[in-house]
Amino acid sequence: EIVLTQSPATLSLSPGERATLSCRASQSVSSYLAWYQQKPGQAPRLLIYDASNRATGIPARFSGSGSGTDFTLTISSLEPEDFAVYYCQQRSNWPPGITFGPGTKVDIK
Amino acid sequence: QVQLQESGPGLVKPSETLSLTCTVSGGSISSYYWSWIRQPPGKGLEWIGYIYYSGSTNYNPSLKSRVTISVDTSKNQFSLKLSSVTAADTAVYYCGRLVGATTIDYWGQGTLVTVSS
């Protein structure tokens, strides 16, 4: 089973600052990596798919990069609505399945 | 706009079977994978399994012995059954559309299921 590790667990930043979130896989997942944002009491929302493609309606301040085992989600300038928990998620071919990382909470400094 | 809505009992007794249904509207259930994910209170996301519209399934190995996911294309619905539940199965259960068995692009709002006597 592929394990995803996210760092840091918590990121304390101010609006306008740049956020850099990391996701590392225990073995290569190629580019099958997605990022989701979740706010309290809400379902997760897809931000990035296939490591670097923004989902429909996602602002350009969100960007994803990486391949293989190391991935990054960058928020170029934090808006008040961006303070939330962010999860990465991979799909593996063998064993076939999906796993999520433990999440990174971005909170207001 | 595709919308998903979970439905089912919010309270299940220990050792019984949890049953949920996800109704898809605004699009056809055909030609996609459909998934169940859960989130215990205050914790992270756990993938439960997915089903293709044709009926083929794939389950989380840690839950495989207790999970059954089925699809009813005539009703545009898919369902989850989780047997022999314990308090550890208390969670918000989400259904979602899985694109290419890779990415969940649409999510239901989630439904809290509590396991308690």
Tab-separated table of C-alpha atoms in Angstrom:
chain	number	residue	atom	x	y	z
A	1	GLU	CA	0.000	0.000	0.000
A	2	ILE	CA	1.247	3.465	-0.906
A	3	VAL	CA	1.438	5.836	2.052
A	4	LEU	CA	1.202	9.603	1.660
A	5	THR	CA	2.931	11.930	4.104
A	6	GLN	CA	2.050	15.614	4.276
A	7	SER	CA	4.123	18.372	5.805
A	8	PRO	CA	3.881	20.465	7.757
A	9	ALA	CA	0.900	19.308	9.800
A	10	THR	CA	-0.003	22.932	10.476
A	11	LEU	CA	1.046	26.064	8.625
A	12	SER	CA	0.416	29.393	10.330
A	13	LEU	CA	0.475	32.293	7.883
A	14	SER	CA	-1.033	35.717	7.327
A	15	PRO	CA	-3.273	36.775	4.445
A	16	GLY	CA	-1.176	37.752	1.464
A	17	GLU	CA	1.638	35.336	2.305
A	18	ARG	CA	2.711	32.408	0.163
A	19	ALA	CA	1.834	28.895	1.313
A	20	THR	CA	3.866	25.861	0.298
A	21	LEU	CA	2.448	22.448	1.203
A	22	SER	CA	4.283	19.181	0.652
A	23	CYS	CA	3.030	15.672	-0.074
A	24	ARG	CA	5.395	12.718	-0.302
A	25	ALA	CA	4.505	9.213	-1.475
A	26	SER	CA	6.192	6.054	-0.192
A	27	GLN	CA	6.663	4.946	-3.814
A	28	SER	CA	6.106	6.502	-7.187
A	29	VAL	CA	2.545	7.461	-8.082
A	30	SER	CA	3.557	8.940	-11.429
A	31	SER	CA	1.352	12.034	-11.766
A	32	TYR	CA	-1.767	10.472	-10.222
A	33	LEU	CA	-1.897	13.014	-7.429
A	34	ALA	CA	-4.756	15.322	-6.490
A	35	TRP	CA	-5.196	18.066	-3.919
A	36	TYR	CA	-8.406	18.921	-2.066
A	37	GLN	CA	-9.434	21.771	0.198
A	38	GLN	CA	-11.798	21.162	3.103
A	39	LYS	CA	-13.437	23.773	5.304
A	40	PRO	CA	-15.214	22.933	8.582
A	41	GLY	CA	-18.575	21.272	8.035
A	42	GLN	CA	-18.073	21.029	4.279
A	43	ALA	CA	-17.173	18.308	1.840
A	44	PRO	CA	-13.709	18.418	0.301
A	45	ARG	CA	-13.338	20.398	-2.919
A	46	LEU	CA	-11.049	19.344	-5.748
A	47	LEU	CA	-8.300	21.901	-6.409
A	48	ILE	CA	-5.643	20.137	-8.477
A	49	TYR	CA	-5.671	16.877	-10.433
A	50	ASP	CA	-2.911	14.947	-12.168
A	51	ALA	CA	-0.398	16.811	-9.995
A	52	SER	CA	-0.543	20.156	-11.798
A	53	ASN	CA	-3.936	20.761	-13.443
A	54	ARG	CA	-6.323	23.181	-11.794
A	55	ALA	CA	-9.888	21.963	-11.513
A	56	THR	CA	-12.711	23.982	-13.035
A	57	GLY	CA	-13.274	27.289	-11.261
A	58	ILE	CA	-10.154	27.125	-9.103
A	59	PRO	CA	-8.310	30.470	-8.870
A	60	ALA	CA	-4.905	30.817	-10.480
A	61	ARG	CA	-3.263	31.455	-7.095
A	62	PHE	CA	-3.445	27.679	-6.551
A	63	SER	CA	-0.792	25.652	-8.349
A	64	GLY	CA	0.506	22.119	-8.101
A	65	SER	CA	3.807	20.593	-9.103
A	66	GLY	CA	5.810	17.402	-8.828
A	67	SER	CA	5.852	13.835	-10.064
A	68	GLY	CA	6.928	10.447	-8.814
A	69	THR	CA	7.100	10.739	-5.033
A	70	ASP	CA	7.348	14.464	-4.237
A	71	PHE	CA	4.560	16.943	-4.795
A	72	THR	CA	3.850	20.538	-3.816
A	73	LEU	CA	0.723	22.647	-3.576
A	74	THR	CA	1.437	26.369	-3.652
A	75	ILE	CA	-0.967	29.167	-2.813
A	76	SER	CA	0.746	32.264	-4.145
A	77	SER	CA	-1.017	34.824	-1.947
A	78	LEU	CA	-3.391	33.654	0.760
A	79	GLU	CA	-6.915	35.000	0.728
A	80	PRO	CA	-9.075	34.858	3.891
A	81	GLU	CA	-11.142	32.036	2.381
A	82	ASP	CA	-8.044	29.864	1.849
A	83	PHE	CA	-7.588	29.033	5.525
A	84	ALA	CA	-8.628	25.388	5.599
A	85	VAL	CA	-7.295	21.840	5.632
A	86	TYR	CA	-5.623	20.515	2.481
A	87	TYR	CA	-5.395	16.835	1.584
A	88	CYS	CA	-3.396	15.124	-1.108
A	89	GLN	CA	-4.689	11.899	-2.643
A	90	GLN	CA	-3.145	9.290	-4.917
A	91	ARG	CA	-4.389	6.477	-7.049
A	92	SER	CA	-2.226	3.353	-7.360
A	93	ASN	CA	-2.353	0.650	-9.996
A	94	TRP	CA	-1.145	-2.125	-7.723
A	95	PRO	CA	-2.626	-2.785	-5.377
A	96	PRO	CA	-5.398	-0.859	-7.083
A	97	GLY	CA	-6.850	1.780	-4.831
A	98	ILE	CA	-6.856	5.263	-3.456
A	99	THR	CA	-5.239	6.774	-0.389
A	100	PHE	CA	-5.326	10.204	1.198
A	101	GLY	CA	-2.619	12.025	3.069
A	102	PRO	CA	-3.258	13.059	6.690
A	103	GLY	CA	-3.783	16.697	5.753
A	104	THR	CA	-2.149	20.073	6.327
A	105	LYS	CA	-4.069	22.720	8.208
A	106	VAL	CA	-3.440	26.275	7.042
A	107	ASP	CA	-4.480	28.641	9.791
A	108	ILE	CA	-4.291	32.351	10.391
A	109	LYS	CA	-1.188	33.590	12.153
B	1	GLN	CA	-24.115	20.472	-12.816
B	2	VAL	CA	-23.710	17.042	-11.279
B	3	GLN	CA	-25.031	16.736	-7.733
B	4	LEU	CA	-24.741	13.845	-5.305
B	5	GLN	CA	-26.866	13.260	-2.228
B	6	GLU	CA	-26.292	10.654	0.462
B	7	SER	CA	-29.232	9.151	2.311
B	8	GLY	CA	-29.714	6.551	5.010
B	9	PRO	CA	-30.001	6.056	8.763
B	10	GLY	CA	-27.964	8.364	10.960
B	11	LEU	CA	-27.800	5.858	13.789
B	12	VAL	CA	-26.780	2.210	13.548
B	13	LYS	CA	-26.400	-0.296	16.377
B	14	PRO	CA	-23.101	-2.118	16.945
B	15	SER	CA	-22.768	-5.397	15.006
B	16	GLU	CA	-25.468	-4.337	12.538
B	17	THR	CA	-25.091	-3.280	8.892
B	18	LEU	CA	-24.717	0.333	7.825
B	19	SER	CA	-26.572	1.060	4.579
B	20	LEU	CA	-26.323	4.269	2.574
B	21	THR	CA	-27.467	5.311	-0.883
B	22	CYS	CA	-26.071	8.052	-3.092
B	23	THR	CA	-28.409	9.589	-5.654
B	24	VAL	CA	-26.806	11.262	-8.659
B	25	SER	CA	-28.626	14.110	-10.401
B	26	GLY	CA	-27.700	16.449	-13.223
B	27	GLY	CA	-25.879	13.727	-15.123
B	28	SER	CA	-25.832	10.033	-15.903
B	29	ILE	CA	-24.215	7.463	-13.672
B	30	SER	CA	-22.929	5.730	-16.796
B	31	SER	CA	-19.314	5.915	-17.943
B	32	TYR	CA	-17.922	6.896	-14.543
B	33	TYR	CA	-16.576	5.387	-11.375
B	34	TRP	CA	-18.397	6.189	-8.127
B	35	SER	CA	-16.822	6.151	-4.716
B	36	TRP	CA	-17.488	6.145	-1.000
B	37	ILE	CA	-15.185	7.976	1.414
B	38	ARG	CA	-15.540	8.507	5.137
B	39	GLN	CA	-14.179	10.876	7.763
B	40	PRO	CA	-14.331	10.116	11.496
B	41	PRO	CA	-15.045	13.187	13.608
B	42	GLY	CA	-11.975	15.406	13.775
B	43	LYS	CA	-9.890	13.073	11.615
B	44	GLY	CA	-8.778	12.673	8.009
B	45	LEU	CA	-10.327	11.115	4.936
B	46	GLU	CA	-10.460	7.362	4.334
B	47	TRP	CA	-11.329	5.811	0.986
B	48	ILE	CA	-13.822	2.953	1.336
B	49	GLY	CA	-14.191	1.732	-2.227
B	50	TYR	CA	-15.475	2.451	-5.695
B	51	ILE	CA	-17.676	0.933	-8.346
B	52	TYR	CA	-17.781	1.349	-12.093
B	53	TYR	CA	-21.222	1.874	-13.616
B	54	SER	CA	-20.939	-1.598	-15.126
B	55	GLY	CA	-20.657	-3.099	-11.649
B	56	SER	CA	-16.948	-3.839	-11.189
B	57	THR	CA	-15.672	-2.863	-7.760
B	58	ASN	CA	-12.503	-2.122	-5.813
B	59	TYR	CA	-12.375	-1.883	-2.042
B	60	ASN	CA	-9.985	-0.619	0.610
B	61	PRO	CA	-8.152	-3.759	1.800
B	62	SER	CA	-8.666	-2.760	5.423
B	63	LEU	CA	-12.462	-2.796	4.965
B	64	LYS	CA	-12.861	-5.304	2.148
B	65	SER	CA	-14.269	-8.129	4.260
B	66	ARG	CA	-17.147	-5.932	5.446
B	67	VAL	CA	-17.929	-3.703	2.439
B	68	THR	CA	-20.289	-4.123	-0.497
B	69	ILE	CA	-20.867	-1.359	-3.044
B	70	SER	CA	-23.567	-1.782	-5.664
B	71	VAL	CA	-25.037	0.337	-8.473
B	72	ASP	CA	-28.542	0.778	-9.870
B	73	THR	CA	-28.241	2.555	-13.200
B	74	SER	CA	-32.017	2.694	-13.670
B	75	LYS	CA	-32.296	4.878	-10.585
B	76	ASN	CA	-28.977	6.719	-11.046
B	77	GLN	CA	-27.945	5.515	-7.611
B	78	PHE	CA	-25.173	3.571	-5.978
B	79	SER	CA	-25.102	2.134	-2.483
B	80	LEU	CA	-22.820	1.171	0.374
B	81	LYS	CA	-23.243	-1.619	2.869
B	82	LEU	CA	-20.809	-1.988	5.756
B	83	SER	CA	-21.401	-4.971	8.000
B	84	SER	CA	-20.558	-5.713	11.634
B	85	VAL	CA	-20.104	-2.061	12.518
B	86	THR	CA	-18.462	-0.811	15.687
B	87	ALA	CA	-18.001	2.619	17.223
B	88	ALA	CA	-14.871	2.986	15.075
B	89	ASP	CA	-17.155	3.184	12.022
B	90	THR	CA	-18.748	6.398	13.297
B	91	ALA	CA	-17.976	8.978	10.633
B	92	VAL	CA	-19.272	11.375	8.035
B	93	TYR	CA	-19.786	9.297	4.909
B	94	TYR	CA	-19.319	10.975	1.539
B	95	CYS	CA	-20.135	9.740	-1.925
B	96	GLY	CA	-18.263	11.070	-4.910
B	97	ARG	CA	-17.733	10.816	-8.653
B	98	LEU	CA	-14.355	9.383	-9.504
B	99	VAL	CA	-12.898	10.419	-12.829
B	100	GLY	CA	-10.741	7.735	-14.413
B	101	ALA	CA	-10.576	5.944	-11.053
B	102	THR	CA	-8.170	8.712	-10.089
B	103	THR	CA	-9.743	11.968	-8.925
B	104	ILE	CA	-12.953	12.794	-7.081
B	105	ASP	CA	-14.367	15.792	-8.877
B	106	TYR	CA	-17.846	15.904	-7.375
B	107	TRP	CA	-18.722	15.188	-3.734
B	108	GLY	CA	-21.951	14.788	-1.856
B	109	GLN	CA	-22.487	16.960	1.209
B	110	GLY	CA	-21.838	14.008	3.509
B	111	THR	CA	-23.971	12.280	6.096
B	112	LEU	CA	-23.018	11.547	9.690
B	113	VAL	CA	-23.518	7.960	10.757
B	114	THR	CA	-23.167	7.196	14.448
B	115	VAL	CA	-22.714	3.662	15.705
B	116	SER	CA	-24.206	3.369	19.150
B	117	SER	CA	-26.641	1.219	21.070
